[in-house]
Structures are given as structure tokens and as C-alpha cells.
């Protein structure tokens, strides 16, 4: 499938769009040729049914999560929606990174050691709840370049007006390694910031050694480099996804974390929601696969800007 940026796509007032509202952020998505009917039906973990022909086919398997650009987009999009629908940077929220120190034998968990990682996080959750009360969370499982795991966790304490836990106290409660808390006070789109934070990887000698200069999701690595406006550091966009084993979940969440509602409506009605302002961010894309072409436009509106 060929996907490329294109000239701005004009959306007519009566065109149907999908609107996602998340506190101060509203996203509008337009697809020129939208297919609202299912074309396949999943039968089991290995097979699916093509509804139009009755054929039963097998899913294609990949060795790396980064081999599937569609899977990457779906996972990061869902993560962004969950974060922005449930976190706003309020005083009763916090963001921490939890790491694993080597044990006496030098062992520390790889991302594939899901059972151990889950066990340690549940222990941490019990300790934290006992001291500060119930909290909702989104936990992102992230690999270092060598495959070892660390966790990024957004937490929200609904029974408290504010939360302030020192790194040293959080480290004692975690009990597995180094802990770092990060302020999100100046981040007005936490979902976009954190979904890129956990999928991008900093450009350095080690990073460049991991990638072929002409083989990164079918693009040159130089075309995938972005600069963080907050720190000035350069990152390979989506680069960390090369280190996720196939089948590994990007994230987990507590039961109280809900996806935002999505509504289909005419574009002119969507514009009534966001007002007369221009999009904070917009992206136009053209798709071409086996002779089938399509165009999409994505608009994001942030009322804090």
C-alpha cells in the first residue's frame, strides 16, 4: 500500500465525518470512500472469513510489530484517544517511568517476560492503593534497544484533589528499580505527546546502528526523523516499535479508563462544535493499493491553544 502526503483535501459541508471529543481536544476525520460494512469476519486466532466470497483465509504473521504499519497506526491512535479522554494534566494526576534494576545474577526482565512484569506491577498497585487510595491508570510497556523492559504509567487519583509523590517514595513502593516522575504541566495534548514519547527513539550512534538507512517501514530513516520542540532532541518517528516482539501489547489500562465516544455527522455540524478557528494540526493523505485509491483528511482542534 502506498501512503503519501498530498495537497489539502477540501471537505464539503455535507460530507460525513467522524468526530471524537476528548475534553479540550476535538478530532475530525474524513475519508472520501468510507466503507462502513465489515468485509471480513474473524473465525479464530489463525483464520478469517471473506464475507463477499465465502473464502476462509489465514492471517499473515510478522516477525516484528514494525512490519505492520496499519497495526502501528491503530495501536498508537487508540492509545492517544484513551489518554486524552481520561487525562488532562490535572493536579490529581501523575506520570512516572518505572525501571527494572538487574538482580544479583544480573538478570532483568525482557519485554517478553509479561508474567513477571504484570506480577510486579500488581504488587506496586496494591502498595500504592494502600497508601494513597484507588487510582486509574494507563501503563505502557516499552523496550530499551536491547529488549529489556521499562514502564511508563499515567495515574489518576479520583478520591484526591491533588497528588504529590516524591521519586524516593515512589521508588520504595515500586521496589524494582529506578523511578522517574515527569511533569506534564506544559503539555496541552498529553495523548499526542506520550504516544510519540513511547514509540519514537532518540537518534544516536546506537539507534543508527540498529536501522538500515534505507529500511524503516519502507522509508529512508532520514525521512522519519523529528525534533522534540520541548528538548531539541531528534527522534526516529516510530523507531522504538522495531524492538517490540510480535504480539506484545503496547499498553494496558484499568477498568475505569474508557474510550471516548465517536460520532458521525456532517462536516458543517462538526464545525459548529469547534467554531470558526483553524485546525491546530491537519494531515492529508492519499492511499493507493492494487488500483484502489482513497483520500483522508485529519483535523485536530485544541481549545487550549
Short mmCIF file of C-alpha atoms in Angstrom, two decimals:
data_model
loop_
_atom_site.label_atom_id
_atom_site.label_comp_id
_atom_site.label_asym_id
_atom_site.label_seq_id
_atom_site.Cartn_x
_atom_site.Cartn_y
_atom_site.Cartn_z
CA UNK A 1 0.00 0.00 0.00
CA UNK A 2 1.31 3.41 -0.95
CA UNK A 3 0.54 6.19 1.52
CA UNK A 4 1.74 9.70 0.88
CA UNK A 5 1.01 13.23 1.95
CA UNK A 6 -0.90 15.24 -0.61
CA UNK A 7 -2.36 18.68 -1.21
CA UNK A 8 -5.07 19.86 1.16
CA UNK A 9 -8.28 17.89 0.69
CA UNK A 10 -11.42 20.03 0.65
CA UNK A 11 -14.29 18.71 2.78
CA UNK A 12 -17.74 19.78 1.61
CA UNK A 13 -20.22 20.99 4.26
CA UNK A 14 -22.49 17.94 3.74
CA UNK A 15 -19.67 15.37 3.69
CA UNK A 16 -19.88 12.84 6.54
CA UNK A 17 -17.02 12.92 9.03
CA UNK A 18 -16.18 11.14 12.29
CA UNK A 19 -15.85 13.39 15.34
CA UNK A 20 -14.01 12.39 18.53
CA UNK A 21 -14.31 14.74 21.53
CA UNK A 22 -11.84 14.50 24.40
CA UNK A 23 -12.10 17.37 26.90
CA UNK A 24 -10.39 20.35 25.22
CA UNK A 25 -9.37 18.35 22.14
CA UNK A 26 -11.66 17.54 19.21
CA UNK A 27 -10.58 15.46 16.22
CA UNK A 28 -12.34 15.31 12.87
CA UNK A 29 -11.58 12.57 10.36
CA UNK A 30 -12.82 12.47 6.78
CA UNK A 31 -12.47 9.51 4.42
CA UNK A 32 -13.52 10.12 0.82
CA UNK A 33 -14.55 6.50 0.20
CA UNK A 34 -15.73 5.20 3.54
CA UNK A 35 -16.67 1.51 3.87
CA UNK A 36 -18.99 1.14 6.86
CA UNK A 37 -19.72 -2.56 6.31
CA UNK A 38 -17.50 -5.37 7.53
CA UNK A 39 -15.70 -7.20 4.70
CA UNK A 40 -14.20 -9.99 6.82
CA UNK A 41 -15.15 -11.93 9.93
CA UNK A 42 -12.58 -13.28 12.36
CA UNK A 43 -13.07 -17.00 12.94
CA UNK A 44 -10.19 -17.78 15.31
CA UNK A 45 -6.65 -16.66 16.04
CA UNK A 46 -5.43 -18.04 12.69
CA UNK A 47 -8.30 -17.72 10.20
CA UNK A 48 -10.84 -15.20 8.90
CA UNK A 49 -13.83 -15.36 6.54
CA UNK A 50 -14.07 -13.11 3.45
CA UNK A 51 -17.78 -12.26 3.59
CA UNK A 52 -18.19 -11.39 -0.11
CA UNK A 53 -16.74 -14.69 -1.40
CA UNK A 54 -17.11 -17.12 1.50
CA UNK A 55 -13.39 -17.87 1.37
CA UNK A 56 -11.55 -18.79 4.57
CA UNK A 57 -8.04 -17.39 4.71
CA UNK A 58 -5.19 -17.37 7.19
CA UNK A 59 -3.85 -14.25 8.87
CA UNK A 60 -0.39 -13.20 7.78
CA UNK A 61 2.08 -13.22 10.66
CA UNK A 62 5.00 -10.83 11.07
CA UNK A 63 8.25 -11.12 12.99
CA UNK A 64 8.20 -7.54 14.26
CA UNK A 65 5.37 -5.19 15.20
CA UNK A 66 7.02 -2.60 12.95
CA UNK A 67 6.35 -4.83 9.92
CA UNK A 68 2.70 -3.83 10.10
CA UNK A 69 2.27 -0.08 9.61
CA UNK A 70 -1.51 -0.46 9.88
CA UNK A 71 -1.17 -2.15 13.27
CA UNK A 72 1.14 0.61 14.45
CA UNK A 73 -1.31 3.32 13.47
CA UNK A 74 -4.23 1.57 15.16
CA UNK A 75 -2.35 0.97 18.41
CA UNK A 76 -0.98 4.49 18.74
CA UNK A 77 -4.30 6.05 17.72
CA UNK A 78 -6.18 4.04 20.37
CA UNK A 79 -3.56 4.97 22.97
CA UNK A 80 -3.86 8.66 22.10
CA UNK A 81 -7.65 8.51 22.40
CA UNK A 82 -7.52 6.75 25.77
CA UNK A 83 -5.04 9.24 27.20
CA UNK A 84 -6.81 12.38 26.01
CA UNK A 85 -10.24 11.10 27.08
CA UNK A 86 -9.09 10.27 30.61
CA UNK A 87 -6.18 12.61 31.44
CA UNK A 88 -5.89 16.39 31.22
CA UNK A 89 -2.82 17.11 33.37
CA UNK A 90 -4.95 17.83 36.46
CA UNK A 91 -3.39 18.09 39.92
CA UNK A 92 -4.63 14.62 40.91
CA UNK A 93 -2.76 13.01 38.00
CA UNK A 94 0.88 11.97 37.68
CA UNK A 95 3.18 10.38 35.11
CA UNK A 96 6.05 8.10 36.11
CA UNK A 97 8.61 5.83 34.48
CA UNK A 98 9.33 2.55 36.29
CA UNK A 99 12.54 0.67 35.51
CA UNK A 100 13.92 -2.73 36.45
CA UNK A 101 17.36 -2.96 38.07
CA UNK A 102 19.40 -6.17 37.50
CA UNK A 103 19.08 -8.77 40.23
CA UNK A 104 22.05 -10.43 41.98
CA UNK A 105 22.69 -12.61 38.94
CA UNK A 106 22.46 -9.67 36.52
CA UNK A 107 19.02 -10.66 35.19
CA UNK A 108 16.31 -8.15 34.44
CA UNK A 109 13.09 -8.72 32.51
CA UNK A 110 12.75 -8.51 28.77
CA UNK A 111 9.51 -7.22 27.33
CA UNK A 112 8.50 -10.82 26.65
CA UNK A 113 8.56 -11.61 30.38
CA UNK A 114 4.98 -10.41 30.66
CA UNK A 115 4.07 -12.63 33.61
CA UNK A 116 6.83 -11.24 35.80
CA UNK A 117 6.18 -7.63 34.74
CA UNK A 118 2.45 -7.99 35.48
CA UNK A 119 3.17 -9.55 38.87
CA UNK A 120 5.49 -6.68 39.88
CA UNK A 121 3.07 -4.02 38.68
CA UNK A 122 0.18 -5.59 40.61
CA UNK A 123 2.34 -5.59 43.74
CA UNK A 124 3.16 -1.93 43.16
CA UNK A 125 -0.54 -1.13 42.62
CA UNK A 126 -1.52 -2.77 45.91
CA UNK A 127 1.13 -0.81 47.81
CA UNK A 128 0.20 2.46 46.14
CA UNK A 129 -3.53 1.93 46.74
CA UNK A 130 -2.97 1.10 50.39
CA UNK A 131 -1.14 4.38 50.92
CA UNK A 132 -2.96 6.82 48.61
CA UNK A 133 -6.26 5.15 47.69
CA UNK A 134 -7.68 3.78 44.46
CA UNK A 135 -6.27 5.06 41.17
CA UNK A 136 -6.96 4.58 37.47
CA UNK A 137 -4.03 4.03 35.13
CA UNK A 138 -2.71 3.56 31.63
CA UNK A 139 0.50 1.52 31.60
CA UNK A 140 2.70 1.48 28.51
CA UNK A 141 5.17 -1.38 28.16
CA UNK A 142 8.33 -0.12 26.46
CA UNK A 143 11.53 -1.89 25.40
CA UNK A 144 15.03 -0.48 25.51
CA UNK A 145 17.05 -1.03 22.35
CA UNK A 146 18.47 -4.19 23.97
CA UNK A 147 14.97 -5.57 24.56
CA UNK A 148 14.84 -5.04 28.34
CA UNK A 149 11.60 -3.59 29.66
CA UNK A 150 10.56 -0.46 31.46
CA UNK A 151 7.11 1.00 32.06
CA UNK A 152 5.50 4.41 31.57
CA UNK A 153 2.43 4.91 33.74
CA UNK A 154 -0.22 7.64 33.82
CA UNK A 155 -2.19 7.61 37.07
CA UNK A 156 -5.30 9.44 38.20
CA UNK A 157 -6.44 9.51 41.85
CA UNK A 158 -10.14 10.34 41.70
CA UNK A 159 -10.52 10.41 45.50
CA UNK A 160 -7.90 13.16 45.87
CA UNK A 161 -7.86 16.80 44.82
CA UNK A 162 -4.11 16.63 44.21
CA UNK A 163 -1.29 14.10 44.37
CA UNK A 164 2.39 14.72 45.03
CA UNK A 165 4.56 11.63 45.47
CA UNK A 166 8.32 12.06 45.64
CA UNK A 167 10.58 9.95 43.44
CA UNK A 168 12.11 8.35 46.54
CA UNK A 169 8.70 7.38 47.96
CA UNK A 170 7.55 6.07 44.58
CA UNK A 171 10.79 4.11 44.29
CA UNK A 172 10.19 2.43 47.66
CA UNK A 173 6.67 1.49 46.63
CA UNK A 174 7.88 0.14 43.27
CA UNK A 175 10.80 -1.77 44.75
CA UNK A 176 12.22 -3.00 41.44
CA UNK A 177 14.49 -0.21 40.25
CA UNK A 178 14.87 3.45 39.41
CA UNK A 179 11.74 5.66 39.22
CA UNK A 180 11.38 9.00 37.46
CA UNK A 181 8.38 11.33 37.66
CA UNK A 182 7.77 13.87 34.88
CA UNK A 183 5.65 16.99 34.94
CA UNK A 184 3.05 17.42 32.21
CA UNK A 185 2.06 20.94 33.26
CA UNK A 186 3.11 22.49 29.94
CA UNK A 187 1.74 19.69 27.73
CA UNK A 188 -1.69 20.53 26.29
CA UNK A 189 -2.05 17.32 24.22
CA UNK A 190 -0.90 14.54 26.54
CA UNK A 191 -2.09 11.81 24.18
CA UNK A 192 -0.04 13.02 21.22
CA UNK A 193 2.98 13.70 23.44
CA UNK A 194 3.03 10.34 25.20
CA UNK A 195 2.07 8.16 22.24
CA UNK A 196 5.06 9.62 20.37
CA UNK A 197 7.17 9.52 23.55
CA UNK A 198 6.83 5.74 23.79
CA UNK A 199 7.09 4.91 20.08
CA UNK A 200 9.86 7.25 18.95
CA UNK A 201 13.51 6.61 19.78
CA UNK A 202 16.29 9.15 20.20
CA UNK A 203 18.78 9.48 17.35
CA UNK A 204 22.26 8.46 18.49
CA UNK A 205 25.03 6.10 17.42
CA UNK A 206 23.25 3.09 18.93
CA UNK A 207 19.99 3.93 17.17
CA UNK A 208 21.63 4.39 13.79
CA UNK A 209 23.41 1.06 14.17
CA UNK A 210 20.06 -0.68 14.61
CA UNK A 211 18.47 0.51 11.39
CA UNK A 212 19.38 0.18 7.77
CA UNK A 213 19.49 3.71 6.35
CA UNK A 214 17.06 2.67 3.61
CA UNK A 215 14.78 0.27 5.51
CA UNK A 216 12.49 1.79 8.09
CA UNK A 217 8.82 0.97 7.43
CA UNK A 218 9.72 1.26 3.74
CA UNK A 219 11.13 4.76 4.13
CA UNK A 220 14.58 6.27 4.45
CA UNK A 221 15.45 6.78 8.09
CA UNK A 222 16.18 10.45 7.41
CA UNK A 223 12.56 10.95 6.37
CA UNK A 224 11.39 9.61 9.74
CA UNK A 225 13.43 11.92 11.98
CA UNK A 226 11.50 14.51 14.02
CA UNK A 227 12.67 17.12 16.55
CA UNK A 228 11.11 17.48 20.01
CA UNK A 229 10.17 21.16 20.36
CA UNK A 230 10.48 20.92 24.17
CA UNK A 231 14.00 19.46 24.33
CA UNK A 232 15.50 19.96 20.87
CA UNK A 233 16.43 16.26 20.71
CA UNK A 234 15.99 14.35 17.46
CA UNK A 235 13.96 11.12 17.31
CA UNK A 236 13.22 8.41 14.75
CA UNK A 237 9.43 8.52 14.44
CA UNK A 238 8.03 5.12 15.43
CA UNK A 239 11.57 3.74 15.75
CA UNK A 240 11.05 2.02 19.10
CA UNK A 241 8.38 -0.21 17.61
CA UNK A 242 11.18 -2.19 15.94
CA UNK A 243 12.03 -3.57 19.39
CA UNK A 244 8.56 -4.84 20.31
CA UNK A 245 8.16 -8.62 19.93
CA UNK A 246 5.18 -9.67 17.83
CA UNK A 247 2.03 -9.98 19.91
CA UNK A 248 3.23 -7.72 22.71
CA UNK A 249 0.60 -5.24 23.89
CA UNK A 250 1.68 -1.63 23.66
CA UNK A 251 -0.36 -0.74 26.72
CA UNK A 252 -2.74 -1.92 29.47
CA UNK A 253 -5.35 0.06 31.37
CA UNK A 254 -7.52 -0.12 34.47
CA UNK A 255 -11.29 -0.72 34.22
CA UNK A 256 -12.18 2.92 34.81
CA UNK A 257 -10.30 4.10 31.71
CA UNK A 258 -12.81 4.46 28.87
CA UNK A 259 -12.57 5.18 25.16
CA UNK A 260 -14.13 8.49 24.08
CA UNK A 261 -17.42 8.46 22.14
CA UNK A 262 -17.12 8.86 18.37
CA UNK A 263 -19.95 10.31 16.30
CA UNK A 264 -20.59 10.52 12.58
CA UNK A 265 -22.13 13.76 11.35
CA UNK A 266 -21.99 16.29 8.55
CA UNK A 267 -18.86 18.40 8.39
CA UNK A 268 -20.87 21.60 8.79
CA UNK A 269 -22.24 20.26 12.10
CA UNK A 270 -18.76 19.26 13.24
CA UNK A 271 -17.55 22.80 12.52
CA UNK A 272 -20.27 24.13 14.81
CA UNK A 273 -18.63 22.18 17.64
CA UNK A 274 -15.12 23.56 17.08
CA UNK A 275 -16.15 27.02 15.93
CA UNK A 276 -14.56 29.16 13.24
CA UNK A 277 -10.94 28.54 14.30
CA UNK A 278 -8.43 26.80 12.07
CA UNK A 279 -7.22 23.30 13.00
CA UNK A 280 -4.30 23.15 15.43
CA UNK A 281 -2.97 20.33 13.26
CA UNK A 282 -4.10 18.85 9.95
CA UNK A 283 -2.85 15.99 7.78
CA UNK A 284 -3.95 15.00 4.27
CA UNK A 285 -3.10 11.55 2.90
CA UNK A 286 -3.57 9.62 -0.32
CA UNK A 287 -3.76 5.80 -0.41
CA UNK A 288 -3.21 3.55 -3.40
CA UNK A 289 -3.48 -0.22 -3.19
CA UNK A 290 -3.93 -2.54 -6.15
CA UNK A 291 -5.65 0.18 -8.14
CA UNK A 292 -7.97 1.28 -5.32
CA UNK A 293 -7.37 4.89 -4.34
CA UNK A 294 -8.66 6.86 -1.40
CA UNK A 295 -8.04 10.15 0.37
CA UNK A 296 -8.29 11.12 4.01
CA UNK A 297 -8.07 14.35 5.96
CA UNK A 298 -7.43 14.54 9.69
CA UNK A 299 -8.03 17.73 11.69
CA UNK A 300 -7.25 18.30 15.36
CA UNK A 301 -8.58 21.27 17.36
CA UNK A 302 -7.11 22.20 20.74
CA UNK A 303 -9.04 24.87 22.65
CA UNK A 304 -6.03 25.50 24.94
CA UNK A 305 -4.06 26.95 22.03
#
